[in-house]
């Protein structure tokens, strides 16, 4: 452990690493939880069928920083100076507590509307709405046009470098489905297929028509999980 961290984490000085310190605390609070070392004495993880809780330490102050992940989605995060709260959150997560219940018990946790949608199972619909409401104004006409097409509407949309892309899964890393659509300005869009082949340039409706025609067969609907889960 770094010398400047020692005063903040006496239980880690005694235990040797974060995973051991958390294991000891869990045995004091109840049944022992399995904390996996993240190949670093200042990090630990709790693995379960639901996903993983990652715990890291701040350096200049006492703070256990938590991230709750499931199927490639960061569902919630928070930090606390109390190691017992860390164990309590991990125990509740492993037991299947929902996001609202976790935050009710530990207000230190925060999560987004999209995280709740992932938990409910309607992340695709919510992400389309969020892009429509909050996205790049140059993409808005394209998104409005895309939402009229069932084959696009069932894929998980995301943006990268102002381009609109479509994924077969809702978690990261995404499994992008060609083509990609890029705004050119003045209401024009370029549709790019595999190997950067330009499939066409048109207005929003025309670009969407080109995109739908170029979609691979049976590429949707998007499913929970990551690209690794689908390969």
CSV table of C-alpha atoms in Angstrom, one decimal:
chain,number,residue,atom,x,y,z
A,1,UNK,CA,0.0,0.0,0.0
A,2,UNK,CA,1.2,3.5,-0.8
A,3,UNK,CA,2.5,5.3,2.2
A,4,UNK,CA,0.1,8.3,1.7
A,5,UNK,CA,-2.9,5.9,1.8
A,6,UNK,CA,-2.0,4.1,5.0
A,7,UNK,CA,-3.5,6.6,7.5
A,8,UNK,CA,-6.8,6.3,5.7
A,9,UNK,CA,-7.2,2.5,5.6
A,10,UNK,CA,-5.9,0.9,8.8
A,11,UNK,CA,-7.9,-2.3,8.1
A,12,UNK,CA,-6.1,-2.7,4.8
A,13,UNK,CA,-2.7,-2.2,6.5
A,14,UNK,CA,-3.7,-5.1,8.8
A,15,UNK,CA,-5.3,-7.3,6.1
A,16,UNK,CA,-2.8,-6.7,3.4
A,17,UNK,CA,-5.2,-5.9,0.6
A,18,UNK,CA,-8.7,-4.7,0.0
A,19,UNK,CA,-10.3,-8.1,-0.9
A,20,UNK,CA,-9.1,-9.6,2.4
A,21,UNK,CA,-10.3,-6.6,4.4
A,22,UNK,CA,-13.7,-6.8,2.8
A,23,UNK,CA,-13.9,-10.6,3.4
A,24,UNK,CA,-13.1,-10.1,7.1
A,25,UNK,CA,-15.7,-7.4,7.4
A,26,UNK,CA,-18.3,-9.6,5.8
A,27,UNK,CA,-17.7,-12.4,8.2
A,28,UNK,CA,-18.2,-10.0,11.1
A,29,UNK,CA,-21.5,-8.8,9.6
A,30,UNK,CA,-22.9,-12.3,8.6
A,31,UNK,CA,-22.2,-15.0,6.1
A,32,UNK,CA,-18.8,-14.5,4.3
A,33,UNK,CA,-18.9,-13.0,0.8
A,34,UNK,CA,-16.4,-13.9,-1.8
A,35,UNK,CA,-14.3,-10.9,-2.8
A,36,UNK,CA,-12.0,-11.5,-5.7
A,37,UNK,CA,-8.8,-9.6,-5.9
A,38,UNK,CA,-8.5,-7.4,-9.0
A,39,UNK,CA,-4.7,-8.1,-9.2
A,40,UNK,CA,-4.2,-4.9,-7.2
A,41,UNK,CA,-4.2,-4.5,-3.4
A,42,UNK,CA,-6.4,-1.4,-3.7
A,43,UNK,CA,-9.2,-3.0,-5.8
A,44,UNK,CA,-11.6,-5.9,-5.3
A,45,UNK,CA,-14.7,-7.4,-7.0
A,46,UNK,CA,-17.8,-9.3,-5.9
A,47,UNK,CA,-18.9,-11.7,-8.7
A,48,UNK,CA,-22.4,-13.1,-8.9
A,49,UNK,CA,-24.8,-14.4,-11.6
A,50,UNK,CA,-26.2,-11.0,-11.7
A,51,UNK,CA,-23.0,-9.2,-12.4
A,52,UNK,CA,-20.1,-7.6,-10.5
A,53,UNK,CA,-19.5,-5.0,-7.9
A,54,UNK,CA,-16.2,-3.3,-8.4
A,55,UNK,CA,-14.6,-1.5,-5.3
A,56,UNK,CA,-11.6,0.8,-5.6
A,57,UNK,CA,-9.9,3.1,-3.1
A,58,UNK,CA,-9.3,6.8,-3.3
A,59,UNK,CA,-5.7,7.8,-2.5
A,60,UNK,CA,-5.8,11.2,-0.7
A,61,UNK,CA,-8.9,10.5,1.4
A,62,UNK,CA,-10.8,7.6,2.9
A,63,UNK,CA,-13.3,6.6,0.2
A,64,UNK,CA,-14.4,3.2,-1.1
A,65,UNK,CA,-15.6,3.8,-4.6
A,66,UNK,CA,-18.2,1.4,-5.9
A,67,UNK,CA,-19.5,0.6,-9.4
A,68,UNK,CA,-22.3,-2.0,-10.0
A,69,UNK,CA,-22.1,-3.7,-13.4
A,70,UNK,CA,-24.5,-6.1,-15.1
A,71,UNK,CA,-24.3,-7.4,-18.7
A,72,UNK,CA,-22.0,-4.6,-19.8
A,73,UNK,CA,-23.9,-1.8,-18.2
A,74,UNK,CA,-22.8,0.4,-15.3
A,75,UNK,CA,-26.0,0.4,-13.4
A,76,UNK,CA,-25.0,2.4,-10.3
A,77,UNK,CA,-22.1,4.0,-8.6
A,78,UNK,CA,-21.3,5.7,-5.3
A,79,UNK,CA,-18.6,6.2,-2.6
A,80,UNK,CA,-18.5,5.9,1.1
A,81,UNK,CA,-15.9,6.1,3.9
A,82,UNK,CA,-17.7,3.2,5.8
A,83,UNK,CA,-16.5,-0.3,4.9
A,84,UNK,CA,-19.6,-1.8,6.5
A,85,UNK,CA,-21.7,0.0,3.9
A,86,UNK,CA,-19.6,-1.5,1.1
A,87,UNK,CA,-20.3,-5.0,2.4
A,88,UNK,CA,-24.0,-4.2,2.9
A,89,UNK,CA,-24.3,-3.0,-0.7
A,90,UNK,CA,-22.4,-6.1,-2.0
A,91,UNK,CA,-24.6,-8.4,0.1
A,92,UNK,CA,-27.9,-6.8,-1.1
A,93,UNK,CA,-26.6,-6.8,-4.7
A,94,UNK,CA,-25.8,-10.5,-4.6
A,95,UNK,CA,-29.3,-11.1,-3.1
A,96,UNK,CA,-30.9,-9.5,-6.1
A,97,UNK,CA,-32.0,-6.1,-4.7
A,98,UNK,CA,-33.3,-3.8,-7.3
A,99,UNK,CA,-31.8,-0.3,-7.9
A,100,UNK,CA,-34.6,1.6,-6.1
A,101,UNK,CA,-34.2,-0.7,-3.1
A,102,UNK,CA,-30.4,-0.3,-3.1
A,103,UNK,CA,-30.7,3.5,-3.2
A,104,UNK,CA,-33.3,3.5,-0.5
A,105,UNK,CA,-31.0,1.5,1.8
A,106,UNK,CA,-27.8,3.4,0.7
A,107,UNK,CA,-28.6,6.9,-0.6
A,108,UNK,CA,-24.9,7.2,-1.5
A,109,UNK,CA,-25.7,5.2,-4.7
A,110,UNK,CA,-26.8,7.0,-7.8
A,111,UNK,CA,-28.1,5.7,-11.1
A,112,UNK,CA,-29.6,7.0,-14.3
A,113,UNK,CA,-32.9,6.7,-16.1
A,114,UNK,CA,-31.2,4.4,-18.7
A,115,UNK,CA,-29.9,2.2,-15.9
A,116,UNK,CA,-33.4,1.7,-14.7
A,117,UNK,CA,-34.5,0.9,-18.2
A,118,UNK,CA,-31.8,-1.8,-18.5
A,119,UNK,CA,-33.1,-3.3,-15.3
A,120,UNK,CA,-36.7,-3.2,-16.5
A,121,UNK,CA,-35.8,-4.6,-20.0
A,122,UNK,CA,-36.8,-1.6,-22.1
A,123,UNK,CA,-33.4,0.0,-22.6
A,124,UNK,CA,-33.7,0.0,-26.4
A,125,UNK,CA,-36.9,2.2,-26.4
A,126,UNK,CA,-35.6,4.5,-23.7
A,127,UNK,CA,-32.2,5.0,-25.5
A,128,UNK,CA,-34.0,6.0,-28.7
A,129,UNK,CA,-36.1,8.5,-26.8
A,130,UNK,CA,-33.1,9.9,-25.0
A,131,UNK,CA,-31.2,10.4,-28.3
A,132,UNK,CA,-34.3,12.1,-29.8
A,133,UNK,CA,-34.6,14.4,-26.8
A,134,UNK,CA,-31.0,15.1,-25.9
A,135,UNK,CA,-28.9,14.2,-29.0
A,136,UNK,CA,-27.0,16.2,-31.6
A,137,UNK,CA,-29.5,18.5,-33.4
A,138,UNK,CA,-27.9,17.5,-36.7
A,139,UNK,CA,-29.0,13.9,-35.9
A,140,UNK,CA,-32.5,14.6,-34.8
A,141,UNK,CA,-34.2,14.4,-38.3
A,142,UNK,CA,-32.3,11.2,-38.9
A,143,UNK,CA,-33.4,9.7,-35.5
A,144,UNK,CA,-37.0,10.7,-36.2
A,145,UNK,CA,-36.9,9.0,-39.6
A,146,UNK,CA,-35.2,5.9,-38.1
A,147,UNK,CA,-38.0,5.5,-35.5
A,148,UNK,CA,-40.5,4.9,-38.3
A,149,UNK,CA,-38.6,1.8,-39.4
A,150,UNK,CA,-39.3,-1.3,-37.2
A,151,UNK,CA,-36.0,-3.0,-38.1
A,152,UNK,CA,-34.0,0.0,-36.9
A,153,UNK,CA,-36.2,0.7,-33.9
A,154,UNK,CA,-35.5,-2.8,-32.5
A,155,UNK,CA,-31.7,-2.2,-32.5
A,156,UNK,CA,-29.9,-0.4,-29.7
A,157,UNK,CA,-28.8,3.0,-31.0
A,158,UNK,CA,-25.6,4.8,-30.0
A,159,UNK,CA,-23.4,7.6,-31.3
A,160,UNK,CA,-19.7,7.9,-31.9
A,161,UNK,CA,-18.0,10.9,-33.4
A,162,UNK,CA,-21.4,12.3,-34.4
A,163,UNK,CA,-22.3,9.2,-36.3
A,164,UNK,CA,-25.4,7.1,-35.6
A,165,UNK,CA,-24.7,3.4,-35.1
A,166,UNK,CA,-26.9,0.4,-34.3
A,167,UNK,CA,-26.0,-2.6,-32.0
A,168,UNK,CA,-27.4,-6.1,-31.6
A,169,UNK,CA,-26.8,-5.9,-27.9
A,170,UNK,CA,-27.6,-3.4,-25.2
A,171,UNK,CA,-24.3,-3.7,-23.1
A,172,UNK,CA,-20.8,-2.5,-23.8
A,173,UNK,CA,-18.8,-3.4,-25.8
A,174,UNK,CA,-21.5,-3.2,-28.4
A,175,UNK,CA,-21.8,-5.4,-31.5
A,176,UNK,CA,-22.3,-2.8,-34.2
A,177,UNK,CA,-24.5,-3.7,-37.2
A,178,UNK,CA,-23.5,-2.0,-40.5
A,179,UNK,CA,-24.2,0.4,-41.9
A,180,UNK,CA,-23.2,3.6,-40.1
A,181,UNK,CA,-24.8,7.0,-40.8
A,182,UNK,CA,-22.9,10.3,-40.6
A,183,UNK,CA,-24.3,13.8,-40.8
A,184,UNK,CA,-22.8,16.0,-43.5
A,185,UNK,CA,-24.7,19.2,-42.7
A,186,UNK,CA,-27.5,21.0,-44.4
A,187,UNK,CA,-29.8,18.1,-43.8
A,188,UNK,CA,-27.7,15.5,-45.7
A,189,UNK,CA,-26.4,12.2,-44.5
A,190,UNK,CA,-23.8,9.6,-45.7
A,191,UNK,CA,-24.5,5.9,-45.2
A,192,UNK,CA,-21.3,3.9,-44.9
A,193,UNK,CA,-21.2,0.1,-45.1
A,194,UNK,CA,-18.5,-2.5,-44.3
A,195,UNK,CA,-14.9,-1.6,-45.3
A,196,UNK,CA,-16.0,2.1,-45.4
A,197,UNK,CA,-17.9,1.6,-48.6
A,198,UNK,CA,-20.2,4.6,-49.2
A,199,UNK,CA,-23.6,3.3,-49.9
A,200,UNK,CA,-25.3,6.6,-50.5
A,201,UNK,CA,-25.8,10.2,-49.5
A,202,UNK,CA,-29.3,11.6,-49.0
A,203,UNK,CA,-31.7,13.5,-46.7
A,204,UNK,CA,-32.8,11.8,-43.5
A,205,UNK,CA,-35.6,9.7,-45.0
A,206,UNK,CA,-33.4,8.7,-48.0
A,207,UNK,CA,-30.5,7.8,-45.7
A,208,UNK,CA,-32.8,5.7,-43.5
A,209,UNK,CA,-34.1,3.8,-46.6
A,210,UNK,CA,-30.6,3.0,-47.7
A,211,UNK,CA,-29.7,1.9,-44.2
A,212,UNK,CA,-32.6,-0.5,-43.9
A,213,UNK,CA,-31.9,-2.0,-47.3
A,214,UNK,CA,-28.3,-2.7,-46.2
A,215,UNK,CA,-29.1,-4.2,-42.9
A,216,UNK,CA,-28.0,-7.9,-42.5
A,217,UNK,CA,-30.8,-10.4,-42.3
A,218,UNK,CA,-32.0,-11.3,-38.8
A,219,UNK,CA,-29.8,-8.7,-37.0
A,220,UNK,CA,-32.4,-7.8,-34.4
A,221,UNK,CA,-33.9,-7.3,-32.0
A,222,UNK,CA,-31.1,-6.2,-29.7
A,223,UNK,CA,-30.6,-8.4,-26.6
A,224,UNK,CA,-29.2,-7.8,-23.2
A,225,UNK,CA,-25.5,-8.5,-22.9
A,226,UNK,CA,-22.3,-7.6,-24.7
A,227,UNK,CA,-20.6,-8.4,-28.0
A,228,UNK,CA,-18.7,-11.2,-26.3
A,229,UNK,CA,-22.0,-12.8,-25.3
A,230,UNK,CA,-23.1,-12.9,-28.9
A,231,UNK,CA,-19.9,-14.2,-30.5
